[in-house]
Amino acid sequence: MNQETPLNEAEIQAKQIKKELWQEKIMSFFDQLSFLEQTPEQKQAIAIRVKEDLNTGKLYWLEIILSSIIATFGLLQNSVAVIIGAMLIAPLLLPIQGIAYGIAEGDSKLIIKGIKLLVGSIIISILISYLVVFCLPIQTETSEILSRTSPNIFDLFIAISSAIIALLALSFKKLSESVAGVAMAASLMPPLSVVGIELALGSFTKAWGGLLLFFTNIIAILFVGALVFIFYGFRPHKKDSEKTAKDIVFLTVIILALIIPLVSGLTKITQKIELEAQSKKIITKILSEKIPAAEVGSIELQRNSENDTLNLVGSIKLPENISFFREIIDETTNELSNQLHKKIQLDLDIIRTARITSRQNQSPLKSQIQQAIQQVFHSHVSDGVLVQLHITKHPQKPNTWSAKMIYTIANNGVIEPDEKSVLETYINKKFPQLQIQYWWTQLAESQYIPPSLRFIPLPKNDTPLESTESQKIN
């Protein structure tokens, strides 16, 4: 026993020497990072300010409550301006900078104090948002809410940039502290409000997405904050250097682990954009064949429903004298399902349009061509209706014009090629100095609604869907 004691003491001394050498390497590394070294007076002022900010009072909690309420109503109203108003308060900056400072200094008590304050702020913020939505008859999710339920790698970069601006403002007075507060709150308070809103709506998956966004931001901000304080020249005591290094490594590992779901989120967004573009292309192609006058607006892909069906929501602009049948939607949906190899639910808003051209800006020659075509069409095609007529001038050839005619014939009749040739020859003789290109598009008689019947409610069975305003087809 007595012979083993010196060996144990020797081992302890060796470990102690090894530990001290390791601590010296860490301290040397921290010294190399202090490229924004502050004067002792500046560091003392920063330290006093950070520690005093953790001694919060009633004003801090009032800011938390008000910023949460403002952010919640801003998200529900889809108002960016109101959300920015909540960002201006930025109460969460105080515990965050306290934790980051504690990590840089190796001060466990300061870290624990900051964590307690931050956790309390998080709970109150989520609870306030939950109660606001729970007490109001609101069951809708705005784009501002949904945009914060699917975090991606870009959100991590935004959080890092926000942290740099906010923490540099502690030393560099040229950076507006209000701007720093906005940058920080933009990454923290709105996602917390989204968590409370989605919990109140029963959307736990989306609430988790908002919480993931907040957690990503908080880890990135703490990591950058600890580094910035080290850049300023703050460093732990030698005996606490290993703790500071381990804390920074721990934050780094978490960030690297978060990159996986964040990159996956970006991939999903990319796939969503590509699928929307492909869907719009297919819809445009089908409608151009069925209804040439239709114009496809935006097509948006919503989240998958429980039965794994993709819900496409969009709009179609259609002249008021052109009817639209549910069968066209069914055919379009089937074609989308076949080409995309997925189950599709298509919801389209039909927006009725009318074009009015200023006579002062209209070319006299264009008006003459238009009137001549209308006259000869109505005189030679007594059972036809010229639904639309578009006269355009070739941008590079001054004497070349195009006439696009959309028409319908009673009893689903047709205009024979010889008849079209007669009409075109008549117009060409009237304007011998011009070269006019003609485009003929015939609509089925059932697709045209006469003006006298345009606003009369029609039976539901096998009839076109009409409205003076936008209407939805499922």
Coordinates of C-alpha atoms in Angstrom, one line a residue:
M1 CA 0.0 0.0 0.0
N2 CA 2.8 2.4 0.9
Q3 CA 4.6 1.7 -2.4
E4 CA 1.5 2.5 -4.5
T5 CA 0.9 6.0 -2.9
P6 CA 3.8 7.7 -4.7
L7 CA 2.7 6.2 -8.0
N8 CA -0.8 7.6 -7.5
E9 CA 0.6 11.0 -6.7
A10 CA 2.8 10.9 -9.7
E11 CA -0.2 10.1 -11.9
I12 CA -2.2 12.9 -10.4
Q13 CA 0.6 15.4 -11.0
A14 CA 1.0 14.2 -14.6
K15 CA -2.8 14.6 -15.2
Q16 CA -2.7 18.0 -13.6
I17 CA 0.2 19.1 -15.8
K18 CA -1.5 17.7 -18.9
K19 CA -4.7 19.6 -17.9
E20 CA -2.8 22.8 -17.4
L21 CA -1.1 22.5 -20.8
W22 CA -4.5 21.9 -22.4
Q23 CA -6.0 24.9 -20.6
E24 CA -3.1 27.1 -21.8
K25 CA -3.6 26.0 -25.4
I26 CA -7.3 26.9 -25.0
M27 CA -6.5 30.3 -23.5
S28 CA -3.9 30.9 -26.3
F29 CA -6.5 30.1 -28.9
F30 CA -9.0 32.5 -27.3
D31 CA -6.3 35.2 -27.3
Q32 CA -5.9 34.7 -31.1
L33 CA -9.6 35.2 -31.6
S34 CA -9.6 38.5 -29.8
F35 CA -9.3 40.6 -33.0
L36 CA -12.0 43.0 -31.7
E37 CA -10.3 43.5 -28.4
Q38 CA -11.9 46.2 -26.3
T39 CA -10.2 48.4 -23.7
P40 CA -10.5 47.4 -20.1
E41 CA -13.0 50.3 -19.6
Q42 CA -15.1 49.2 -22.5
K43 CA -15.2 45.6 -21.4
Q44 CA -16.1 46.6 -17.9
A45 CA -19.0 48.7 -19.2
I46 CA -20.2 45.9 -21.4
A47 CA -20.0 43.4 -18.5
I48 CA -21.9 45.7 -16.1
R49 CA -24.6 46.3 -18.7
V50 CA -25.1 42.6 -19.5
K51 CA -25.3 41.6 -15.8
E52 CA -27.7 44.5 -15.0
D53 CA -30.0 43.5 -17.9
L54 CA -30.5 40.1 -16.3
N55 CA -31.9 41.8 -13.2
T56 CA -35.2 42.3 -14.8
G57 CA -38.3 43.8 -13.3
K58 CA -41.9 44.4 -14.1
L59 CA -41.0 46.4 -17.2
Y60 CA -39.3 43.4 -18.8
W61 CA -42.3 41.1 -18.3
L62 CA -44.6 43.8 -19.6
E63 CA -42.5 44.0 -22.7
I64 CA -42.7 40.2 -23.1
I65 CA -46.5 40.2 -22.8
L66 CA -47.1 43.2 -25.1
S67 CA -44.7 42.0 -27.8
S68 CA -46.3 38.6 -27.8
I69 CA -49.8 40.1 -28.1
I70 CA -48.7 42.4 -30.9
A71 CA -46.9 39.7 -32.8
T72 CA -49.9 37.4 -32.5
F73 CA -52.4 39.9 -33.9
G74 CA -49.9 40.8 -36.6
L75 CA -49.6 37.2 -37.7
L76 CA -53.4 36.6 -37.6
Q77 CA -54.0 39.8 -39.7
N78 CA -51.1 38.8 -42.0
S79 CA -49.7 42.3 -41.4
V80 CA -46.0 42.7 -41.7
A81 CA -46.2 46.2 -40.3
V82 CA -47.8 45.0 -37.1
I83 CA -45.2 42.2 -36.8
I84 CA -42.4 44.7 -37.1
G85 CA -44.0 46.7 -34.3
A86 CA -43.6 43.6 -32.1
M87 CA -40.0 43.3 -33.2
L88 CA -39.2 46.8 -32.0
I89 CA -39.6 45.7 -28.4
A90 CA -37.1 42.9 -28.6
P91 CA -37.2 41.7 -24.9
L92 CA -35.6 38.3 -25.6
L93 CA -32.2 40.0 -26.4
L94 CA -31.5 40.4 -22.6
P95 CA -31.4 36.8 -21.5
I96 CA -29.7 35.7 -24.7
Q97 CA -26.8 38.1 -24.4
G98 CA -26.5 37.1 -20.7
I99 CA -26.2 33.4 -21.5
A100 CA -23.7 34.1 -24.3
Y101 CA -21.6 36.3 -22.0
G102 CA -21.7 33.6 -19.3
I103 CA -20.4 31.0 -21.8
A104 CA -17.6 33.3 -22.8
E105 CA -16.7 34.0 -19.2
G106 CA -17.2 30.4 -18.0
D107 CA -19.7 31.7 -15.4
S108 CA -22.1 28.9 -14.7
K109 CA -24.3 31.0 -12.3
L110 CA -24.8 33.6 -15.0
I111 CA -25.7 31.0 -17.6
I112 CA -28.3 29.4 -15.3
K113 CA -29.8 32.8 -14.4
G114 CA -30.1 33.6 -18.2
I115 CA -31.6 30.2 -19.0
K116 CA -34.2 30.6 -16.2
L117 CA -35.2 34.1 -17.6
L118 CA -35.3 32.8 -21.2
V119 CA -37.4 29.7 -20.3
G120 CA -39.9 31.9 -18.4
S121 CA -40.1 34.3 -21.3
I122 CA -40.7 31.5 -23.8
I123 CA -43.5 29.9 -21.7
I124 CA -45.2 33.3 -21.2
S125 CA -44.9 34.2 -24.9
I126 CA -46.4 30.9 -26.1
L127 CA -49.1 31.0 -23.4
I128 CA -50.2 34.5 -24.4
S129 CA -50.5 33.6 -28.1
Y130 CA -52.4 30.5 -27.2
L131 CA -54.9 32.3 -25.0
V132 CA -55.4 35.1 -27.7
V133 CA -56.3 32.5 -30.4
F134 CA -58.3 30.3 -28.0
C135 CA -60.5 33.2 -26.9
L136 CA -61.1 34.5 -30.5
P137 CA -63.3 32.8 -33.2
I138 CA -60.3 32.5 -35.5
Q139 CA -59.5 29.3 -37.4
T140 CA -57.5 30.5 -40.3
E141 CA -53.7 30.4 -41.0
T142 CA -52.2 33.4 -42.8
S143 CA -49.2 33.2 -45.0
E144 CA -47.1 35.0 -42.3
I145 CA -48.0 32.1 -40.0
L146 CA -47.3 29.3 -42.5
S147 CA -44.0 30.8 -43.5
R148 CA -42.7 30.2 -40.0
T149 CA -43.8 26.5 -39.8
S150 CA -41.3 25.1 -42.3
P151 CA -37.8 26.2 -41.3
N152 CA -34.9 25.7 -43.7
I153 CA -31.2 26.4 -43.9
F154 CA -31.8 30.1 -44.9
D155 CA -33.4 30.7 -41.5
L156 CA -30.1 29.6 -39.9
F157 CA -28.2 32.1 -41.9
I158 CA -30.7 34.8 -41.0
A159 CA -30.3 34.0 -37.3
I160 CA -26.5 34.2 -37.5
S161 CA -26.6 37.6 -39.3
S162 CA -29.1 38.9 -36.7
A163 CA -26.9 37.8 -33.8
I164 CA -23.8 39.5 -35.3
I165 CA -25.6 42.8 -35.7
A166 CA -27.3 42.7 -32.3
L167 CA -24.1 41.8 -30.4
L168 CA -21.8 44.1 -32.3
A169 CA -24.1 47.0 -31.2
L170 CA -23.0 46.4 -27.6
S171 CA -19.6 47.9 -28.4
F172 CA -20.0 49.8 -31.7
K173 CA -22.4 52.7 -31.1
K174 CA -22.7 53.5 -34.8
L175 CA -24.9 50.4 -35.0
S176 CA -28.4 51.5 -34.0
E177 CA -29.5 49.5 -31.0
S178 CA -33.1 49.6 -32.2
V179 CA -32.0 48.0 -35.5
A180 CA -30.2 45.3 -33.5
G181 CA -33.3 44.7 -31.5
V182 CA -35.4 44.3 -34.6
A183 CA -32.9 41.9 -36.1
M184 CA -33.0 39.7 -32.9
A185 CA -36.8 39.8 -32.4
A186 CA -37.3 38.9 -36.1
S187 CA -35.7 35.6 -35.4
L188 CA -37.4 34.9 -32.0
M189 CA -40.7 36.4 -31.1
P190 CA -42.7 35.7 -34.2
P191 CA -41.9 31.9 -34.2
L192 CA -42.9 31.7 -30.5
S193 CA -46.2 33.3 -31.3
V194 CA -46.7 30.9 -34.2
V195 CA -46.2 28.0 -31.7
G196 CA -49.0 29.3 -29.5
I197 CA -51.3 30.0 -32.4
E198 CA -50.9 26.5 -33.9
L199 CA -51.3 24.8 -30.5
A200 CA -54.6 26.7 -30.1
L201 CA -55.7 25.6 -33.6
G202 CA -54.7 22.0 -32.8
S203 CA -52.0 21.9 -35.5
F204 CA -49.3 20.2 -33.5
T205 CA -47.1 19.4 -36.5
K206 CA -47.0 23.1 -37.5
A207 CA -46.5 24.1 -33.9
W208 CA -43.4 21.8 -33.9
G209 CA -42.2 23.5 -37.1
G210 CA -42.4 26.9 -35.4
L211 CA -40.6 25.6 -32.3
L212 CA -37.9 24.1 -34.5
L213 CA -37.4 27.5 -36.1
F214 CA -37.2 29.2 -32.7
F215 CA -34.7 26.5 -31.4
T216 CA -32.6 26.8 -34.5
N217 CA -32.4 30.6 -34.1
I218 CA -31.7 30.5 -30.4
I219 CA -28.8 28.0 -30.8
A220 CA -27.3 30.0 -33.7
I221 CA -27.6 33.2 -31.8
L222 CA -26.0 31.8 -28.6
F223 CA -23.2 30.3 -30.6
V224 CA -22.4 33.5 -32.4
G225 CA -22.9 35.6 -29.3
A226 CA -20.4 33.6 -27.3
L227 CA -17.8 34.0 -30.1
V228 CA -18.5 37.7 -30.4
F229 CA -17.8 38.2 -26.7
I230 CA -14.5 36.2 -27.1
F231 CA -13.7 38.5 -30.1
Y232 CA -14.2 41.4 -27.7
G233 CA -11.5 40.0 -25.4
F234 CA -13.7 38.3 -22.8
R235 CA -12.4 35.0 -21.7
P236 CA -12.8 32.7 -18.7
H237 CA -10.4 32.0 -15.9
K238 CA -7.9 29.4 -16.8
K239 CA -9.6 26.8 -14.7
D240 CA -12.9 27.5 -16.5
S241 CA -11.4 27.5 -20.0
E242 CA -12.3 23.8 -20.7
K243 CA -15.9 24.5 -19.7
T244 CA -16.2 27.4 -22.2
A245 CA -14.6 25.3 -24.9
K246 CA -17.0 22.4 -24.3
D247 CA -20.0 24.7 -24.3
I248 CA -19.0 26.2 -27.7
V249 CA -18.3 22.7 -29.1
F250 CA -21.7 21.6 -27.8
L251 CA -23.4 24.4 -29.6
T252 CA -21.5 23.7 -32.7
V253 CA -22.6 20.0 -32.6
I254 CA -26.2 21.0 -32.2
I255 CA -26.0 23.4 -35.2
L256 CA -24.4 20.7 -37.3
A257 CA -27.2 18.3 -36.3
L258 CA -29.9 20.9 -37.2
I259 CA -28.5 21.3 -40.7
I260 CA -30.0 18.0 -41.7
P261 CA -33.7 18.9 -41.1
L262 CA -33.0 22.4 -42.3
V263 CA -31.6 21.3 -45.6
S264 CA -34.5 18.8 -45.9
G265 CA -36.9 21.8 -45.4
L266 CA -35.2 23.7 -48.2
T267 CA -35.4 20.7 -50.5
K268 CA -39.2 20.5 -49.8
I269 CA -39.6 24.1 -50.6
T270 CA -37.7 23.6 -53.9
Q271 CA -39.9 20.6 -54.8
K272 CA -43.0 22.6 -54.0
I273 CA -41.9 25.5 -56.3
E274 CA -41.1 23.0 -59.1
L275 CA -44.4 21.2 -58.7
E276 CA -46.4 24.4 -58.8
A277 CA -44.6 25.5 -62.0
Q278 CA -45.2 22.1 -63.6
S279 CA -48.9 22.1 -62.6
K280 CA -49.4 25.6 -64.0
K281 CA -47.8 24.6 -67.2
I282 CA -50.1 21.5 -67.5
I283 CA -53.3 23.5 -66.6
T284 CA -52.4 26.3 -69.1
K285 CA -51.9 23.8 -71.9
I286 CA -55.2 22.1 -71.3
L287 CA -57.2 25.3 -71.0
S288 CA -55.6 26.8 -74.0
E289 CA -57.1 23.9 -76.0
K290 CA -60.5 24.0 -74.3
I291 CA -60.9 27.7 -73.7
P292 CA -58.4 29.9 -75.6
A293 CA -59.6 33.0 -73.8
A294 CA -58.8 31.7 -70.4
E295 CA -55.7 33.0 -68.5
V296 CA -54.2 31.0 -65.7
G297 CA -53.2 32.9 -62.6
S298 CA -51.1 31.7 -59.7
I299 CA -51.1 28.1 -58.7
E300 CA -50.2 27.2 -55.1
L301 CA -49.6 23.9 -53.6
Q302 CA -51.0 23.5 -50.1
R303 CA -50.0 20.8 -47.6
N304 CA -50.9 17.2 -48.2
S305 CA -54.1 16.1 -46.6
E306 CA -54.4 13.0 -44.5
N307 CA -55.2 10.8 -47.6
D308 CA -52.0 11.9 -49.3
T309 CA -53.7 14.1 -51.8
L310 CA -52.0 17.2 -53.2
N311 CA -54.3 20.3 -53.0
L312 CA -53.7 22.8 -55.8
V313 CA -55.3 26.2 -55.3
G314 CA -55.3 28.8 -58.0
S315 CA -57.3 31.2 -60.2
I316 CA -58.4 31.6 -63.8
K317 CA -59.2 34.9 -65.5
L318 CA -62.1 34.5 -67.9
P319 CA -64.1 37.0 -70.0
E320 CA -67.7 37.3 -68.7
N321 CA -69.2 36.1 -71.9
I322 CA -67.3 32.7 -71.8
S323 CA -68.8 29.9 -69.7
F324 CA -66.8 27.3 -67.7
F325 CA -67.9 23.8 -67.1
R326 CA -67.1 21.6 -64.1
E327 CA -66.3 18.8 -66.6
I328 CA -63.2 20.9 -67.7
I329 CA -62.0 20.9 -64.1
D330 CA -62.5 17.2 -63.8
E331 CA -60.6 16.6 -67.0
T332 CA -57.8 18.9 -65.9
T333 CA -57.6 17.2 -62.5
N334 CA -57.3 13.7 -64.2
E335 CA -54.6 14.9 -66.5
L336 CA -52.6 16.4 -63.6
S337 CA -52.9 13.1 -61.7
N338 CA -51.7 11.2 -64.7
Q339 CA -48.7 13.4 -65.4
L340 CA -47.6 14.1 -61.8
H341 CA -48.4 10.5 -60.7
K342 CA -50.2 11.8 -57.6
K343 CA -53.7 12.2 -56.3
I344 CA -54.8 15.8 -57.0
Q345 CA -57.5 18.0 -55.6
L346 CA -57.9 21.1 -57.7
D347 CA -59.6 24.3 -56.4
L348 CA -59.9 27.2 -58.9
D349 CA -61.3 30.6 -58.5
I350 CA -62.9 31.9 -61.7
I351 CA -62.4 35.7 -62.0
R352 CA -64.5 37.4 -64.6
T353 CA -62.8 40.1 -66.6
A354 CA -63.6 42.8 -69.1
R355 CA -61.2 44.8 -71.2
I356 CA -61.8 48.5 -71.9
T357 CA -59.5 50.3 -74.2
S358 CA -59.1 54.1 -74.2
R359 CA -60.2 55.5 -77.5
Q360 CA -57.7 58.3 -77.3
N361 CA -54.8 55.8 -77.2
Q362 CA -56.2 53.4 -79.8
S363 CA -54.8 53.5 -83.3
P364 CA -57.3 54.9 -85.9
L365 CA -56.1 52.2 -88.3
K366 CA -56.7 49.5 -85.7
S367 CA -60.2 50.8 -85.1
Q368 CA -60.9 50.7 -88.8
I369 CA -59.7 47.1 -89.1
Q370 CA -61.7 46.1 -86.1
Q371 CA -64.9 47.7 -87.4
A372 CA -64.4 46.2 -90.9
I373 CA -64.0 42.7 -89.5
Q374 CA -67.1 43.1 -87.3
Q375 CA -69.2 44.3 -90.1
V376 CA -68.2 41.7 -92.6
F377 CA -68.5 38.9 -90.0
H378 CA -72.1 39.9 -88.9
S379 CA -73.2 40.4 -92.6
H380 CA -71.8 37.1 -93.9
V381 CA -72.3 34.9 -90.8
S382 CA -75.8 35.6 -89.7
D383 CA -76.0 32.7 -87.2
G384 CA -72.6 33.4 -85.6
V385 CA -71.5 35.6 -82.7
L386 CA -68.0 37.2 -82.7
V387 CA -67.2 36.7 -79.0
Q388 CA -63.8 38.4 -79.0
L389 CA -61.7 40.2 -81.5
H390 CA -58.0 41.1 -80.9
I391 CA -56.2 43.4 -83.4
T392 CA -52.5 43.7 -82.8
K393 CA -49.7 45.3 -84.8
H394 CA -46.4 43.5 -85.5
P395 CA -43.7 45.2 -83.4
Q396 CA -41.1 45.1 -86.1
K397 CA -43.1 45.1 -89.4
P398 CA -45.0 48.4 -89.7
N399 CA -47.6 47.1 -92.3
T400 CA -48.2 43.7 -90.7
W401 CA -51.2 43.1 -88.4
S402 CA -52.8 40.1 -86.8
A403 CA -56.5 39.5 -86.2
K404 CA -57.5 36.9 -83.6
M405 CA -61.2 36.0 -83.7
I406 CA -63.0 33.9 -81.1
Y407 CA -66.5 33.1 -82.3
T408 CA -69.4 30.6 -81.9
I409 CA -72.0 29.4 -84.4
A410 CA -75.6 28.5 -83.7
N411 CA -76.5 24.8 -83.5
N412 CA -72.7 24.0 -83.4
G413 CA -72.3 24.9 -87.0
V414 CA -69.0 25.7 -88.6
I415 CA -67.5 28.3 -91.0
E416 CA -66.1 26.5 -94.0
P417 CA -62.6 27.3 -95.2
D418 CA -64.0 28.8 -98.4
E419 CA -66.2 31.2 -96.3
K420 CA -63.3 32.3 -94.2
S421 CA -61.3 32.9 -97.4
V422 CA -64.1 35.1 -98.7
L423 CA -64.1 37.2 -95.5
E424 CA -60.4 37.5 -95.5
T425 CA -60.3 38.6 -99.1
Y426 CA -62.9 41.3 -98.5
I427 CA -60.8 42.7 -95.7
N428 CA -57.6 42.5 -97.6
K429 CA -59.1 44.5 -100.5
K430 CA -60.3 47.1 -98.1
F431 CA -56.8 47.5 -96.7
P432 CA -54.5 46.7 -99.7
Q433 CA -51.5 48.4 -98.1
L434 CA -51.6 46.0 -95.1
Q435 CA -50.7 42.4 -94.6
I436 CA -53.2 40.9 -92.2
Q437 CA -52.7 37.5 -90.5
Y438 CA -56.0 35.8 -89.4
W439 CA -56.5 33.4 -86.5
W440 CA -59.9 31.7 -86.1
T441 CA -60.9 30.0 -82.9
Q442 CA -64.4 28.5 -82.5
L443 CA -66.1 27.9 -79.2
A444 CA -68.8 25.4 -78.6
E445 CA -72.2 27.0 -78.5
S446 CA -72.6 25.9 -74.9
Q447 CA -69.6 27.8 -73.8
Y448 CA -71.0 31.2 -74.8
I449 CA -73.6 33.0 -72.7
P450 CA -75.6 35.8 -74.4
P451 CA -75.6 39.1 -72.6
S452 CA -79.3 38.8 -71.9
L453 CA -78.7 35.6 -69.9
R454 CA -75.3 36.4 -68.5
F455 CA -76.4 37.2 -65.0
I456 CA -79.5 34.8 -64.7
P457 CA -78.9 32.0 -62.2
L458 CA -78.8 28.7 -64.0
P459 CA -79.8 25.2 -62.9
K460 CA -77.1 23.2 -61.2
N461 CA -77.2 20.1 -63.3
D462 CA -74.9 20.0 -66.4
T463 CA -74.8 23.8 -66.7
P464 CA -71.9 26.2 -66.8
L465 CA -70.7 27.9 -63.7
E466 CA -71.2 31.7 -63.9
S467 CA -70.8 34.6 -61.5
T468 CA -70.4 38.3 -61.7
E469 CA -67.5 38.0 -59.2
S470 CA -64.9 35.3 -58.5
Q471 CA -66.2 31.8 -57.9
K472 CA -64.6 28.6 -56.6
I473 CA -64.7 25.2 -58.3
N474 CA -63.7 22.1 -56.4

